[in-house]
PDB file of C-alpha atoms in Angstrom:
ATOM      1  CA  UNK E  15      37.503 -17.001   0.026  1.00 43.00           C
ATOM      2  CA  UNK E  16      35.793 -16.914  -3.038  1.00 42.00           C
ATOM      3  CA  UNK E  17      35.478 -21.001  -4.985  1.00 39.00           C
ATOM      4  CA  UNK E  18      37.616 -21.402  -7.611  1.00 39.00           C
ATOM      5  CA  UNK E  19      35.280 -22.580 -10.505  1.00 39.00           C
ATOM      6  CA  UNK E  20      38.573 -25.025 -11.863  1.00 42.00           C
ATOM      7  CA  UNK E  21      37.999 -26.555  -8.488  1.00 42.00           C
ATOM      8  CA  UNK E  22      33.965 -27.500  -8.801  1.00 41.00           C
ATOM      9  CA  UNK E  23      35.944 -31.009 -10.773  1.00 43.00           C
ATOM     10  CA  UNK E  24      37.381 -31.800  -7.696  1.00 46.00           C
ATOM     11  CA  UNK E  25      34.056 -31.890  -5.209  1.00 43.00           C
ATOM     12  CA  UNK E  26      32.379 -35.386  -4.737  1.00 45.00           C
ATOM     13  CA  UNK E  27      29.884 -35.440  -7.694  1.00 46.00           C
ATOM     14  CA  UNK E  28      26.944 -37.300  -5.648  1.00 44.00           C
ATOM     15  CA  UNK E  29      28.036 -35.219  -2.777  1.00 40.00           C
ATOM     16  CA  UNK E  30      27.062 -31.838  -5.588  1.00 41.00           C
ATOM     17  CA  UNK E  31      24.148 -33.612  -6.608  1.00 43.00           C
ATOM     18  CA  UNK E  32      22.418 -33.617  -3.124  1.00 37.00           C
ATOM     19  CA  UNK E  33      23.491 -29.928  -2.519  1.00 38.00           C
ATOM     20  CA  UNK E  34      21.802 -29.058  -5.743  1.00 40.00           C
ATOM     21  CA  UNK E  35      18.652 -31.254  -4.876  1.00 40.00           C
ATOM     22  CA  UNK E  36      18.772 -30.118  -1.624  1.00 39.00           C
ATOM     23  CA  UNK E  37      18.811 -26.341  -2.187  1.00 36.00           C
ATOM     24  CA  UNK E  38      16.216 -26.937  -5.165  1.00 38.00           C
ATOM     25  CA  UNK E  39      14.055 -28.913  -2.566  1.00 37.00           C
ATOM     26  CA  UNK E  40      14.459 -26.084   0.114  1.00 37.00           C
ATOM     27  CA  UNK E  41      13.458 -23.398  -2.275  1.00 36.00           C
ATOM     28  CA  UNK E  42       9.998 -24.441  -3.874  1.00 38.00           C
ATOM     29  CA  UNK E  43       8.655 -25.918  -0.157  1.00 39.00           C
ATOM     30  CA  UNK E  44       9.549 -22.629   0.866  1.00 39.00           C
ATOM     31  CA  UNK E  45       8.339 -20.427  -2.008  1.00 37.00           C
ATOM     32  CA  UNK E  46       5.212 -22.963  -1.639  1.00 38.00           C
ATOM     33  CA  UNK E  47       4.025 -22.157   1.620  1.00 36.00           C
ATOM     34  CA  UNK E  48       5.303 -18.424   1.299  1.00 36.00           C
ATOM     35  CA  UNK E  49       2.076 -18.140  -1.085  1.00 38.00           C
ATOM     36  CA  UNK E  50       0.115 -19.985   0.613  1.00 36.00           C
ATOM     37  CA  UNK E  51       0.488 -18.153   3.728  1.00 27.00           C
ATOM     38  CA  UNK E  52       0.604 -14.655   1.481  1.00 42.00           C
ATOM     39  CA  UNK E  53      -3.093 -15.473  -0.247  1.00 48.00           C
ATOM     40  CA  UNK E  54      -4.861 -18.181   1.870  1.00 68.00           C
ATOM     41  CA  UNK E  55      -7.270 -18.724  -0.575  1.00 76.00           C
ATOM     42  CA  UNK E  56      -7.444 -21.690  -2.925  1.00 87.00           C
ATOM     43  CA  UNK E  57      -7.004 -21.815  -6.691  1.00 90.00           C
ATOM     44  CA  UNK E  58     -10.761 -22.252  -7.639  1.00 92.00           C
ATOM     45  CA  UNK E  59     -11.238 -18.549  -5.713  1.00 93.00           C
ATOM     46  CA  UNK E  60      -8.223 -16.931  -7.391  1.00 92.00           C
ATOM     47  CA  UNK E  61      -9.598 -18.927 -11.515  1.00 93.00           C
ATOM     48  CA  UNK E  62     -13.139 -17.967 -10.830  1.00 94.00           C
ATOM     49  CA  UNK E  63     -11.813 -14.038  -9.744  1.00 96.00           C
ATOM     50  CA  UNK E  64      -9.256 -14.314 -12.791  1.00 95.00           C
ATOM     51  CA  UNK E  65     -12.380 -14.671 -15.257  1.00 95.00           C
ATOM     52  CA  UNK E  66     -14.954 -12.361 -13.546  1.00 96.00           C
ATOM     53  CA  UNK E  67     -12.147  -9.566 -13.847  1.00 96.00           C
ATOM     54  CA  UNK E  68      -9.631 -10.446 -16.132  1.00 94.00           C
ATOM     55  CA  UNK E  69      -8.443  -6.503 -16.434  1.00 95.00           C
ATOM     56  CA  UNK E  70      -8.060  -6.250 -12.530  1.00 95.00           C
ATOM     57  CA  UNK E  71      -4.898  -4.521 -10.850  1.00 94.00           C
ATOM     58  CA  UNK E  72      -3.723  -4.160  -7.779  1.00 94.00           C
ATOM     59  CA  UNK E  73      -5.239  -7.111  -6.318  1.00 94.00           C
ATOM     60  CA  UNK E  74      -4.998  -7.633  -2.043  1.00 94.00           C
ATOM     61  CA  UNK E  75      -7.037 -10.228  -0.634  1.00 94.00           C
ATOM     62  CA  UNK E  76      -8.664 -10.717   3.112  1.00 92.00           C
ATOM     63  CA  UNK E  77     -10.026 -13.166   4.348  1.00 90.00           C
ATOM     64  CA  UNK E  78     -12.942 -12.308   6.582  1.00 85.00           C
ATOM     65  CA  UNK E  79     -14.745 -15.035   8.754  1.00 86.00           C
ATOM     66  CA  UNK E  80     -16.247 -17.534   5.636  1.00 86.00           C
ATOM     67  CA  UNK E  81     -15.291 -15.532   2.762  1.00 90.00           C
ATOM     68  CA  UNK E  82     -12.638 -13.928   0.688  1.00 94.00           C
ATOM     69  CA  UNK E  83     -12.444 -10.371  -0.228  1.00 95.00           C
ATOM     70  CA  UNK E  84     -10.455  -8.764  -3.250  1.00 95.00           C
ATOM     71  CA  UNK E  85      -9.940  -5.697  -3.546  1.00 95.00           C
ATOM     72  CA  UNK E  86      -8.574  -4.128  -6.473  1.00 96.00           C
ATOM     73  CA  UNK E  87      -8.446  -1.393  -9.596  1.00 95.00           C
ATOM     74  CA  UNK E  88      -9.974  -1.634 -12.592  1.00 94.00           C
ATOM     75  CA  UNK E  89      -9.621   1.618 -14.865  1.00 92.00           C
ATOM     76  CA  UNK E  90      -9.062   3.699 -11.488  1.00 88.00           C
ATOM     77  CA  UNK E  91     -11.968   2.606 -10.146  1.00 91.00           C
ATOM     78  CA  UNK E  92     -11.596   0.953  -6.762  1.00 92.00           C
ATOM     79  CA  UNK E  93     -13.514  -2.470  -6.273  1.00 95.00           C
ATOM     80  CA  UNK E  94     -14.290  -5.008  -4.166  1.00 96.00           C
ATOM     81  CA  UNK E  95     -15.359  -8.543  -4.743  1.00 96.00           C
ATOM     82  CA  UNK E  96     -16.644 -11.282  -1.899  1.00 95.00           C
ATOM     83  CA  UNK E  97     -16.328 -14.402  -2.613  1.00 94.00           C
ATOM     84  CA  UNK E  98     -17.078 -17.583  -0.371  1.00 93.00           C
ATOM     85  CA  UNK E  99     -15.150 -20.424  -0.001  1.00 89.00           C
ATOM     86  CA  UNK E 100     -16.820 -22.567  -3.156  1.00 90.00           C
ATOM     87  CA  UNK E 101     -15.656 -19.224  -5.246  1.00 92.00           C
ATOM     88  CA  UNK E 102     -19.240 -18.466  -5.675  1.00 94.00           C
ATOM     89  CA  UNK E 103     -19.529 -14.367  -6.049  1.00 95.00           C
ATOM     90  CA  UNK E 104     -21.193 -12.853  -3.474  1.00 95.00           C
ATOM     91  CA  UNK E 105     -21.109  -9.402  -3.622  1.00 95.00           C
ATOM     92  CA  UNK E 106     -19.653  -6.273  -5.559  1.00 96.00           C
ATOM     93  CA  UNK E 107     -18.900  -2.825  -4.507  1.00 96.00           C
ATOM     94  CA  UNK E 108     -16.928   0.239  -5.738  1.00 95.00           C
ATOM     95  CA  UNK E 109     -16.831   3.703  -4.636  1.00 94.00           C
ATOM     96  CA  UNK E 110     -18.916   6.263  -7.035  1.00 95.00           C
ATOM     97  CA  UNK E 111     -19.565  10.128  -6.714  1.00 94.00           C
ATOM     98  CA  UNK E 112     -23.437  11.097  -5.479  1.00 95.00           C
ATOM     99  CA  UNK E 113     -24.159  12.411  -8.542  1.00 94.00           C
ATOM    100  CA  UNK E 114     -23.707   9.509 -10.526  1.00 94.00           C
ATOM    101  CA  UNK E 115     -26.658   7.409  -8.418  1.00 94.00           C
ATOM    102  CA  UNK E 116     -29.864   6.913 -10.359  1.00 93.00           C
ATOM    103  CA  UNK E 117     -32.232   9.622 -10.188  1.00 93.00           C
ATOM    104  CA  UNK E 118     -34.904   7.645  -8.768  1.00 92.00           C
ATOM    105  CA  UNK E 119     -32.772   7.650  -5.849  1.00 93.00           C
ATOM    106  CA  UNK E 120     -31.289  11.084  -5.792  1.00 92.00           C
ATOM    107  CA  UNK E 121     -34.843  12.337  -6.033  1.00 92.00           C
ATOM    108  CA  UNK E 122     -35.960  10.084  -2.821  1.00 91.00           C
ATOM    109  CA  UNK E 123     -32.524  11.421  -0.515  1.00 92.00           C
ATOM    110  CA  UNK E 124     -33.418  15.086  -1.342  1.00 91.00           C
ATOM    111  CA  UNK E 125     -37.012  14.346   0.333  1.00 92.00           C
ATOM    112  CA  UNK E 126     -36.245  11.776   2.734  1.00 93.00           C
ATOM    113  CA  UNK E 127     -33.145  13.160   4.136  1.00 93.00           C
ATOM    114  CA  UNK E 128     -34.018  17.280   3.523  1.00 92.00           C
ATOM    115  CA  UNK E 129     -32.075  19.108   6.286  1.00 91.00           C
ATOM    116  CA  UNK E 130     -29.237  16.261   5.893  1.00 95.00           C
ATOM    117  CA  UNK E 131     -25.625  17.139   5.030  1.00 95.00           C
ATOM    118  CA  UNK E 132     -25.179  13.974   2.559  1.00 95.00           C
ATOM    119  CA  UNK E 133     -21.709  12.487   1.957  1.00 95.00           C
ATOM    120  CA  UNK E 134     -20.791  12.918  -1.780  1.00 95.00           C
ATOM    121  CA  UNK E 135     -19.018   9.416  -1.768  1.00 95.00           C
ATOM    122  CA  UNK E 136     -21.034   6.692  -1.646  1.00 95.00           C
ATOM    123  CA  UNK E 137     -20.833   2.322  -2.079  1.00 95.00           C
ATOM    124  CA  UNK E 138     -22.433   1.216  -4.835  1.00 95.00           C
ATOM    125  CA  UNK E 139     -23.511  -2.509  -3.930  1.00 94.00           C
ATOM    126  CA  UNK E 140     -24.102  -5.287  -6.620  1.00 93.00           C
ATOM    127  CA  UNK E 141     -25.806  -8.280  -5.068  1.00 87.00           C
ATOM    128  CA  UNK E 142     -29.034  -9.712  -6.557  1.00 87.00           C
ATOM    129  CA  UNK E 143     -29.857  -6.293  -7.177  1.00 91.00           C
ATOM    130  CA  UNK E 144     -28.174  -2.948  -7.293  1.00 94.00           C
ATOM    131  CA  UNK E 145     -27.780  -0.422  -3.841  1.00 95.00           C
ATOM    132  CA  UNK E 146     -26.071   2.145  -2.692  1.00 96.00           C
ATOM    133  CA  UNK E 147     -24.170   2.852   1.051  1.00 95.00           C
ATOM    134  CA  UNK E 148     -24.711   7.069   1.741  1.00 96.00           C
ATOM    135  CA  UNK E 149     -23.361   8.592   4.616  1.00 96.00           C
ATOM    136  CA  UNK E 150     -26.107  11.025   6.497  1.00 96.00           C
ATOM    137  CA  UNK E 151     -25.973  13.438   9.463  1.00 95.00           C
ATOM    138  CA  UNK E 152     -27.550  16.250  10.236  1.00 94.00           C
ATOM    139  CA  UNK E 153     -26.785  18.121  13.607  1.00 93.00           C
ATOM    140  CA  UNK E 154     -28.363  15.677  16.291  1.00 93.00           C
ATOM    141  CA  UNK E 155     -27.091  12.318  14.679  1.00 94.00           C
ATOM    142  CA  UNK E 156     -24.886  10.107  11.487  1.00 95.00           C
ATOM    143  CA  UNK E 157     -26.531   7.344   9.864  1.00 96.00           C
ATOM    144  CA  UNK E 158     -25.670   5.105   7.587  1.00 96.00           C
ATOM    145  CA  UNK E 159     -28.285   4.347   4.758  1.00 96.00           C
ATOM    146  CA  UNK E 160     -28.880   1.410   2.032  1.00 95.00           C
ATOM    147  CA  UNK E 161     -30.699   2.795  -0.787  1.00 94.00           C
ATOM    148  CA  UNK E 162     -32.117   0.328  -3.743  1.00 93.00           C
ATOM    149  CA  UNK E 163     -32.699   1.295  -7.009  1.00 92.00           C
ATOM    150  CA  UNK E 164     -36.658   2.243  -6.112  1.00 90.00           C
ATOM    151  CA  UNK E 165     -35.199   4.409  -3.609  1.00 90.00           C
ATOM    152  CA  UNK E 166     -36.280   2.485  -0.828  1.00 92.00           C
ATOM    153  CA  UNK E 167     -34.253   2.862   2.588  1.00 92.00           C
ATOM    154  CA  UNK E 168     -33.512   0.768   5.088  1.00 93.00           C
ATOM    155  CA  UNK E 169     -30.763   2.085   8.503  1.00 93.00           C
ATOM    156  CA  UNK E 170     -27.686   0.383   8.480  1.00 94.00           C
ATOM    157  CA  UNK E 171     -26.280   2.189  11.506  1.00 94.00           C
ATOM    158  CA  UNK E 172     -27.508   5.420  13.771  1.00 94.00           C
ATOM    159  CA  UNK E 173     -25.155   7.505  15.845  1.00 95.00           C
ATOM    160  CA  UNK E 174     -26.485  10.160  18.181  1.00 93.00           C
ATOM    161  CA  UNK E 175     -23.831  13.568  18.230  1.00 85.00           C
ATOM    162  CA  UNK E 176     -22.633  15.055  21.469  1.00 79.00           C
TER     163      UNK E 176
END
């Protein structure tokens, strides 16, 4: 049976005004901890990520051993930001064709890696300076390479084939 609104008169008043306090009280403790539990990370992370990329859609955040990691759209372009638990920035990355790294470094794979199939999508990294993440293999192993902007390497992981 649906309540008669004529009848809401006839209920206790101070008896309605601890329902009402009540159900009010009930809802924001548990909308409270629903975001806290949905984000984890604290409001000086989430105001220093709102400035750095104020245009930023699509936002999911991790949390992955001492840091916090958005990931997100800007313009189509996927992006990731790191942050640490201060909200200091630690790191930027975004996915970017091969033919959009510096030449410098396109010039370096061709000789370095001749004989290489080389993935066309690679990470670009933004630390203290700029690098890139390629994908390499040829048919004995895969290797993951960090390129900087001098087109020096370093191996980030080697996988012999069967």
């Amino acid at each position: 049976k649906c309540l008669d609104i004529s009848t809401i008169s006839m209920i206790d008043p101070t008896l309605f005004q601890f329902f009402i306090f009540f159900t009010l009280a009930f809802l924001l403790l548990f909308s409270a901890a629903a975001c806290s539990m949905e984000s984890g990370l604290s409001a000086k992370i989430q105001t220093v990520f709102e400035q750095d990329f104020a245009s930023a859609s699509n936002v999911k955040w991790t949390q992955k051993d001492d840091y916090y990691v958005a990931s997100f759209k800007i313009n189509e372009n996927e992006i990731a930001a790191a942050y640490n638990g201060d909200g200091e920035l630690l790191m930027v990355s975004r996915y970017i064709n091969l033919s959009n790294v510096l030449l410098k470094v396109s010039m370096a794979l061709e000789e370095k890696f001749a004989g290489y199939a080389i993935d066309e999508k690679v990470i670009e990294l933004a630390k203290e300076q700029t690098s890139y993440l390629i994908n390499v293999e040829n048919a004995k192993r895969k290797m993951q390479i960090e390129v900087d902007t001098s087109g020096v390497f370093s191996i980030k992981s080697k996988t012999k084939k069967h």
